[in-house]
mmCIF file of C-alpha atoms in Angstrom:
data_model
loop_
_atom_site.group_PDB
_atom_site.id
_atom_site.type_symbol
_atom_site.label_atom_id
_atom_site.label_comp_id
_atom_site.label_asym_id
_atom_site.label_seq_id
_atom_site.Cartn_x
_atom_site.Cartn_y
_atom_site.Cartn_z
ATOM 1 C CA UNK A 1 58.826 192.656 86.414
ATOM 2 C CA UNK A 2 55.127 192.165 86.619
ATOM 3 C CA UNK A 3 53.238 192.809 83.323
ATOM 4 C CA UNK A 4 49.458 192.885 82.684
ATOM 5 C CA UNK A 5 47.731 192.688 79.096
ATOM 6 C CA UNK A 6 44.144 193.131 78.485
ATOM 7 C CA UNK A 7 42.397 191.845 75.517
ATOM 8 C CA UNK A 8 39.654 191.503 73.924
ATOM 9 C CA UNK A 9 36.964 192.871 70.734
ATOM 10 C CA UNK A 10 37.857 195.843 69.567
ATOM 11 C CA UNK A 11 34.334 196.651 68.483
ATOM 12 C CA UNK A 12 31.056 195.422 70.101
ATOM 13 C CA UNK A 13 27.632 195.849 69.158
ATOM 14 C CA UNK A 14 25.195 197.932 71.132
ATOM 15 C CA UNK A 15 23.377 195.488 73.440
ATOM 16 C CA UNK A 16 25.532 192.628 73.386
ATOM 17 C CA UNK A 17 28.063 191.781 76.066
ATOM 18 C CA UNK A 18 31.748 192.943 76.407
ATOM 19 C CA UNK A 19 34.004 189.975 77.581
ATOM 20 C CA UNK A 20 37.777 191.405 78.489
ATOM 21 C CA UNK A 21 40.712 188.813 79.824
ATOM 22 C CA UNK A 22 43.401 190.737 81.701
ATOM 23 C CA UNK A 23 46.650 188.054 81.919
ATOM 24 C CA UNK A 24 49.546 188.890 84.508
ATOM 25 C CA UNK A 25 53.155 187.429 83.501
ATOM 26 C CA UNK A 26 55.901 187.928 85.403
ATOM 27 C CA UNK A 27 54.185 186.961 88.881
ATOM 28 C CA UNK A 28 51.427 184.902 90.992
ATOM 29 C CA UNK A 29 48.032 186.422 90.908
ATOM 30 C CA UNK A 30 47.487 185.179 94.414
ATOM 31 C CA UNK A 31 47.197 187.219 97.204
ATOM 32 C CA UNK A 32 46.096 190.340 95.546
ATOM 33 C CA UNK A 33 43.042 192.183 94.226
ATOM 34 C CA UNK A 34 42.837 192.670 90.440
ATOM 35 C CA UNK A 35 40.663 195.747 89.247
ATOM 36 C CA UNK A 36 39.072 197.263 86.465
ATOM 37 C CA UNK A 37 38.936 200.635 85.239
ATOM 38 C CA UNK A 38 37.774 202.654 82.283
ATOM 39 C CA UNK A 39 38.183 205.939 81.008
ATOM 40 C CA UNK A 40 36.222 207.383 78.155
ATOM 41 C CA UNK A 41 38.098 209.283 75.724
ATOM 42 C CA UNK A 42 39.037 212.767 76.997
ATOM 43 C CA UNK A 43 37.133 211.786 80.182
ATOM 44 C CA UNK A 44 38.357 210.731 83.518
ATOM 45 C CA UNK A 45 38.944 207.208 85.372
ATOM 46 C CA UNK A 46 35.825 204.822 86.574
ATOM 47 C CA UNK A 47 36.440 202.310 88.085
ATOM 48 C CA UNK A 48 34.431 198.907 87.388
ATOM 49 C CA UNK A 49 35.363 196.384 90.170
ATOM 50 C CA UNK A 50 37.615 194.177 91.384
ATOM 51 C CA UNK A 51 38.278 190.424 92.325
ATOM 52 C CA UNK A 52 39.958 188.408 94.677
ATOM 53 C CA UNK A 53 42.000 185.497 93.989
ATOM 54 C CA UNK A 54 39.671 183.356 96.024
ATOM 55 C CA UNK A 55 36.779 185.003 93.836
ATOM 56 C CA UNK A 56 35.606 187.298 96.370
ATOM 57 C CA UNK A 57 34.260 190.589 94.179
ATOM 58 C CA UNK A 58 33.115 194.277 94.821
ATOM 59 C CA UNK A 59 31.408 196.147 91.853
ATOM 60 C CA UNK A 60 30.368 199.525 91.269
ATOM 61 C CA UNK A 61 26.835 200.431 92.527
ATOM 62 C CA UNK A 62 26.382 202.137 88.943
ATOM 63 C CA UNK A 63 27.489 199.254 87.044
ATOM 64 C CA UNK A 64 26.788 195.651 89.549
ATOM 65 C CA UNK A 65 23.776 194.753 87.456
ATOM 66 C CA UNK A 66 25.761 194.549 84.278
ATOM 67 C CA UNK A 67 29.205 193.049 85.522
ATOM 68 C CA UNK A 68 30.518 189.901 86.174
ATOM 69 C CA UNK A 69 34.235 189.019 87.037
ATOM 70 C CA UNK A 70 36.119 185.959 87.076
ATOM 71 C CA UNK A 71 39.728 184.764 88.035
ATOM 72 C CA UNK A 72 41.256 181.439 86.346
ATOM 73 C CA UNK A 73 44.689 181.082 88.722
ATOM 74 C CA UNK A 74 45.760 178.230 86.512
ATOM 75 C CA UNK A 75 46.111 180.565 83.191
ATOM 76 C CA UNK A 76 46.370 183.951 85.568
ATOM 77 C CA UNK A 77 44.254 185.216 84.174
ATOM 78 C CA UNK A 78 41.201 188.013 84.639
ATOM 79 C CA UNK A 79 38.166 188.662 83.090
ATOM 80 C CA UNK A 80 35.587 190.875 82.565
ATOM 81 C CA UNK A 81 31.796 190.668 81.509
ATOM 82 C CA UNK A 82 29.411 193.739 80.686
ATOM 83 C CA UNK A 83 26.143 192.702 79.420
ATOM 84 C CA UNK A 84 23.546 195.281 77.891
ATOM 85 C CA UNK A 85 25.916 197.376 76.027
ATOM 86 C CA UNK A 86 25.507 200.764 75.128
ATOM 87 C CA UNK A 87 27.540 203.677 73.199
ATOM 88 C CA UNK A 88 28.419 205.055 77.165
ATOM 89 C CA UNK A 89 30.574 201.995 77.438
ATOM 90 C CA UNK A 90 32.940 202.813 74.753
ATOM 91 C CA UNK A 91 35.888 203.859 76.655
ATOM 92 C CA UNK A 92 39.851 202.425 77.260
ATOM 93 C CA UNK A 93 39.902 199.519 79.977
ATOM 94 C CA UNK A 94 42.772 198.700 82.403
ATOM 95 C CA UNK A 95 43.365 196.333 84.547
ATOM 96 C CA UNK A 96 45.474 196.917 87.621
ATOM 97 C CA UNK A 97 46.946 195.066 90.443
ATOM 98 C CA UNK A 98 45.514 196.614 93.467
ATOM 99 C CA UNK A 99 48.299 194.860 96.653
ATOM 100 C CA UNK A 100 47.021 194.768 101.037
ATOM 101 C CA UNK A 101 50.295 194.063 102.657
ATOM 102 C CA UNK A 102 53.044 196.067 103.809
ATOM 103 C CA UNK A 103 54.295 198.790 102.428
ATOM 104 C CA UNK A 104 51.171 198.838 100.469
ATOM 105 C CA UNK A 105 48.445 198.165 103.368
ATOM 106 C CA UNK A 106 46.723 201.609 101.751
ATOM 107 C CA UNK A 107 45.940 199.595 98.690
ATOM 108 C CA UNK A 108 46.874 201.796 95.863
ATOM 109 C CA UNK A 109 47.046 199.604 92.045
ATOM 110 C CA UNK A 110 50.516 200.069 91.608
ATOM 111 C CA UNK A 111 50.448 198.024 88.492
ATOM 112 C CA UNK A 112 48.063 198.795 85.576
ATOM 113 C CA UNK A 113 47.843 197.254 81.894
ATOM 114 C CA UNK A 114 48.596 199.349 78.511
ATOM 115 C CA UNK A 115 44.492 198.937 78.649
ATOM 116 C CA UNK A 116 42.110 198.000 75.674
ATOM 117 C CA UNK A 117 40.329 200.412 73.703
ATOM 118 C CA UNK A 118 36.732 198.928 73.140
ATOM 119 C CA UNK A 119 33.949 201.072 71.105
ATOM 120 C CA UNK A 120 30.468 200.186 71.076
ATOM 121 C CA UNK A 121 28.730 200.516 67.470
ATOM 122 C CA UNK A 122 26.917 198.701 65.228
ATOM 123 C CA UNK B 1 30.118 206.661 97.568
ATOM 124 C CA UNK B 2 33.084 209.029 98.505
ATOM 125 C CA UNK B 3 33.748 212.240 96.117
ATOM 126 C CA UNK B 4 37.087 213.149 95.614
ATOM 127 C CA UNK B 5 37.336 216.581 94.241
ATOM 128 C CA UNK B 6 40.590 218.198 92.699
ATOM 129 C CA UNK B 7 41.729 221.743 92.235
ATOM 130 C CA UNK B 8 42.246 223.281 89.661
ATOM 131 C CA UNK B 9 41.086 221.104 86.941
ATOM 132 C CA UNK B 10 44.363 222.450 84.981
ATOM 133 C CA UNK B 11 47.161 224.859 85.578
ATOM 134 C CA UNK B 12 49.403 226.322 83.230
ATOM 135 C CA UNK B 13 52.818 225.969 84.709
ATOM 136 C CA UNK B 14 56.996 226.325 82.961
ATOM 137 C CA UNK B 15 59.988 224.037 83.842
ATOM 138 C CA UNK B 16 61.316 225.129 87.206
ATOM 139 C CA UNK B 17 58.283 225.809 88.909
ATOM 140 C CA UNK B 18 56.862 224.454 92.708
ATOM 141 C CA UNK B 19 53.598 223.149 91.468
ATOM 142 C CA UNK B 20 50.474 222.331 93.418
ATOM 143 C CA UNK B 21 47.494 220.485 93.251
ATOM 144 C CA UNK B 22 44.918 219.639 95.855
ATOM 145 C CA UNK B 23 42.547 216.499 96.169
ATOM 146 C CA UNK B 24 39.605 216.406 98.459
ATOM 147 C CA UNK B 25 37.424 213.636 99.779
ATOM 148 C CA UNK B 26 33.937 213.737 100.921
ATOM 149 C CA UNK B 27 34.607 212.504 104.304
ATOM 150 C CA UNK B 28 37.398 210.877 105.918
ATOM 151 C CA UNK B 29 39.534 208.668 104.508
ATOM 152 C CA UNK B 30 42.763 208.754 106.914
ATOM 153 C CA UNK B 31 45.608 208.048 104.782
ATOM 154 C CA UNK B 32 44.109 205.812 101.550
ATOM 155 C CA UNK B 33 45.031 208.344 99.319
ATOM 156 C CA UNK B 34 47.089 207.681 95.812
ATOM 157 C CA UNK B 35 48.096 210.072 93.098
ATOM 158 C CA UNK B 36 48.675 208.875 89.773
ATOM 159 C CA UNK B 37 50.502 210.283 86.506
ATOM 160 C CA UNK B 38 49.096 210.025 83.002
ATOM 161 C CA UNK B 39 50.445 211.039 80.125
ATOM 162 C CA UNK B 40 48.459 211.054 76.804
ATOM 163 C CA UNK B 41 47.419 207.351 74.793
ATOM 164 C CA UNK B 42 49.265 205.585 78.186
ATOM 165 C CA UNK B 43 48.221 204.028 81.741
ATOM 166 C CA UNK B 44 48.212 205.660 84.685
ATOM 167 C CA UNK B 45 51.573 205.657 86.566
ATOM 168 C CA UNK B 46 51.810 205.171 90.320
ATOM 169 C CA UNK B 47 53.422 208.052 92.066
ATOM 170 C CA UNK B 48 52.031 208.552 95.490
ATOM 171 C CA UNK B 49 50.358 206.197 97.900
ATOM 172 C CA UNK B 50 49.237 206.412 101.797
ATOM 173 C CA UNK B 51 49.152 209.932 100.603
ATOM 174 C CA UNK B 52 52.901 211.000 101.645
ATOM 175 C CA UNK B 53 54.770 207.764 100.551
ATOM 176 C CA UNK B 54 56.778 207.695 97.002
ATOM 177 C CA UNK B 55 56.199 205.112 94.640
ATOM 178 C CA UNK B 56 60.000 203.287 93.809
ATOM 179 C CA UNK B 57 61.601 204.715 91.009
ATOM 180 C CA UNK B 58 59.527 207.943 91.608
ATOM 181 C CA UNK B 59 61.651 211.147 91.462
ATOM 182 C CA UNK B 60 62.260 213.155 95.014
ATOM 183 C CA UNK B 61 60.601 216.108 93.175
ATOM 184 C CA UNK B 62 57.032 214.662 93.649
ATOM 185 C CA UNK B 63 55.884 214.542 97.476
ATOM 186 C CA UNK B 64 52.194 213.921 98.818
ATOM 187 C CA UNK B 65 50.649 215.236 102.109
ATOM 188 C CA UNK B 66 47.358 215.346 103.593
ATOM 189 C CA UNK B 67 45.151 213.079 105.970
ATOM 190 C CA UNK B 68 41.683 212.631 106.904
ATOM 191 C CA UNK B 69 39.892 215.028 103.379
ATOM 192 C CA UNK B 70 42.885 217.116 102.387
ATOM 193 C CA UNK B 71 45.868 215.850 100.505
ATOM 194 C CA UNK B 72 48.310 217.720 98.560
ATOM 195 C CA UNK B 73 50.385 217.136 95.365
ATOM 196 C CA UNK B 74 53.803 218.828 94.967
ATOM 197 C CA UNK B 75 55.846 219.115 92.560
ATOM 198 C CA UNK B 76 58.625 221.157 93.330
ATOM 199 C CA UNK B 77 60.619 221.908 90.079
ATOM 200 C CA UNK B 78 58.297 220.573 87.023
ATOM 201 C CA UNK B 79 60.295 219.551 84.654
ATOM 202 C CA UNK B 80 59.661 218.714 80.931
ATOM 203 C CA UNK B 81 58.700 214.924 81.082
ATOM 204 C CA UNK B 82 56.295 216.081 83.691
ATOM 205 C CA UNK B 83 53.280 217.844 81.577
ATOM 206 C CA UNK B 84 50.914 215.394 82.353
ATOM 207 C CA UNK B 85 47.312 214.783 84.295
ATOM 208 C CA UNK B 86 47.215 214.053 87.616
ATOM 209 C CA UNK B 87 44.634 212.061 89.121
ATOM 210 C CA UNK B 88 44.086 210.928 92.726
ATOM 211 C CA UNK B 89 42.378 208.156 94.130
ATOM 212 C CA UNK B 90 40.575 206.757 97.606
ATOM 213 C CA UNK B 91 41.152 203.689 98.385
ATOM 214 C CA UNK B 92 39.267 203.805 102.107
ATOM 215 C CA UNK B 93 36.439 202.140 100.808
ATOM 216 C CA UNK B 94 34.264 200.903 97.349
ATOM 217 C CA UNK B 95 33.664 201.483 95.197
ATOM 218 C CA UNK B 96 37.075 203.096 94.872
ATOM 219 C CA UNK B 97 36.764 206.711 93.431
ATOM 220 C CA UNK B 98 39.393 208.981 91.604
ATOM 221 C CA UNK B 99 39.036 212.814 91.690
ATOM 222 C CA UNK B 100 38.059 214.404 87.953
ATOM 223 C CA UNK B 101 42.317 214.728 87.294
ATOM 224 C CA UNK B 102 44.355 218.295 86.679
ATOM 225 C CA UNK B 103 46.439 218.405 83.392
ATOM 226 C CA UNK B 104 49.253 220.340 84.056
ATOM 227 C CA UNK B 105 50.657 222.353 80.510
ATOM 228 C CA UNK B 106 53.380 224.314 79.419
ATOM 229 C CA UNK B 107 52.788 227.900 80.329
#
């Protein structure tokens, strides 16, 4: 059964830079997308960006300037960067496993994380 | 960026009922359409994907249609374990957008 785990700092300081590592057991990471999402207490989903196992990326318009994502197949392993902190960025962030191939050629992220809650404060 | 709007944003609703709830996108997406089930302090579940398929492990009473802007959600006898919010999501293009989610409660 494939498991993700984010982790990461609990608490971050305003203007300093969130770094998240999402690590998948139970499977390969290859061959799929891996995204990010986050969801702001009581709010609704957002979703960050995502990564390719060959590295490939696509970020949010509202959020490119500030992200960065990475994949280390080796450890399979995700992470996440988001530089320039603010309180808006305090929210819970998944990860989830976003598959192209058959039945799945729609690309839903059928597996997500427990997610990470992260709060921005100083 | 494609909208995805959802109606209502909550419904009141008791065990037994046919419940409905309606997702729609700002222009076409054909069939990349998900729903998703969240219950409180926990990840969104997988239920629904290509709009009408069900997720394994899903229960028969959940069933998606819709193509093109306007999918459906049905639920056709909530039961208990079911008072949750419901989110969907396009996955035609990115950045990848969920509609604003409907929390079904106990009427």
């Amino acid at each position: 059964q494939v498991q993700l785990q984010e982790s990461g700092p609990g608490l971050v300081k305003p203007s300093e830079t969130l770094s998240l590592t999402c690590t998948v057991s139970g499977g390969s990471i290859n061959t799929y997308f891996w995204s990010w999402i986050r969801q702001p207490a009581g709010k609704g989903l957002e979703w960050i960006g995502r990564i390719y196992t060959s590295g490939n990326t696509n970020y949010n318009p509202s959020l490119r300037s500030r992200v960065t994502m990475s994949v280390d197949t080796s450890k399979n392993q995700i992470s996440l960067n988001l530089t320039s902190l603010t309180a808006a960025d305090t929210a819970v962030y998944y990860c989830a496993r976003e598959p192209q191939t058959h039945p799945y050629t729609s690309r839903p992220l059928d597996y997500w994380g427990q997610g990470t809650p992260v709060t921005v404060s100083s | 960026d494609i909208q995805m709007t959802q109606s209502p944003s909550s419904l009141s609703a008791s065990v037994r009922d046919r419940v409905t709830i309606t997702c729609r996108a700002s222009q076409s997406i054909s069939n990349y359409l998900s729903w998703y089930q969240q219950k409180p302090g926990k990840a969104p579940k997988l239920l629904i994907f290509a709009a009408s398929s069900l997720q394994s492990g899903v229960p028969s009473r959940f069933s998606g249609s819709g193509s093109g802007t306007d999918f459906t959600l049905t639920i056709s006898s909530l039961q208990p374990e079911d008072f949750a919010t419901y989110y969907c999501q396009q996955s035609y293009s990115t950045p990848r957008t969920f509609g604003q989610g409907t929390k079904v409660e106990s009427k």
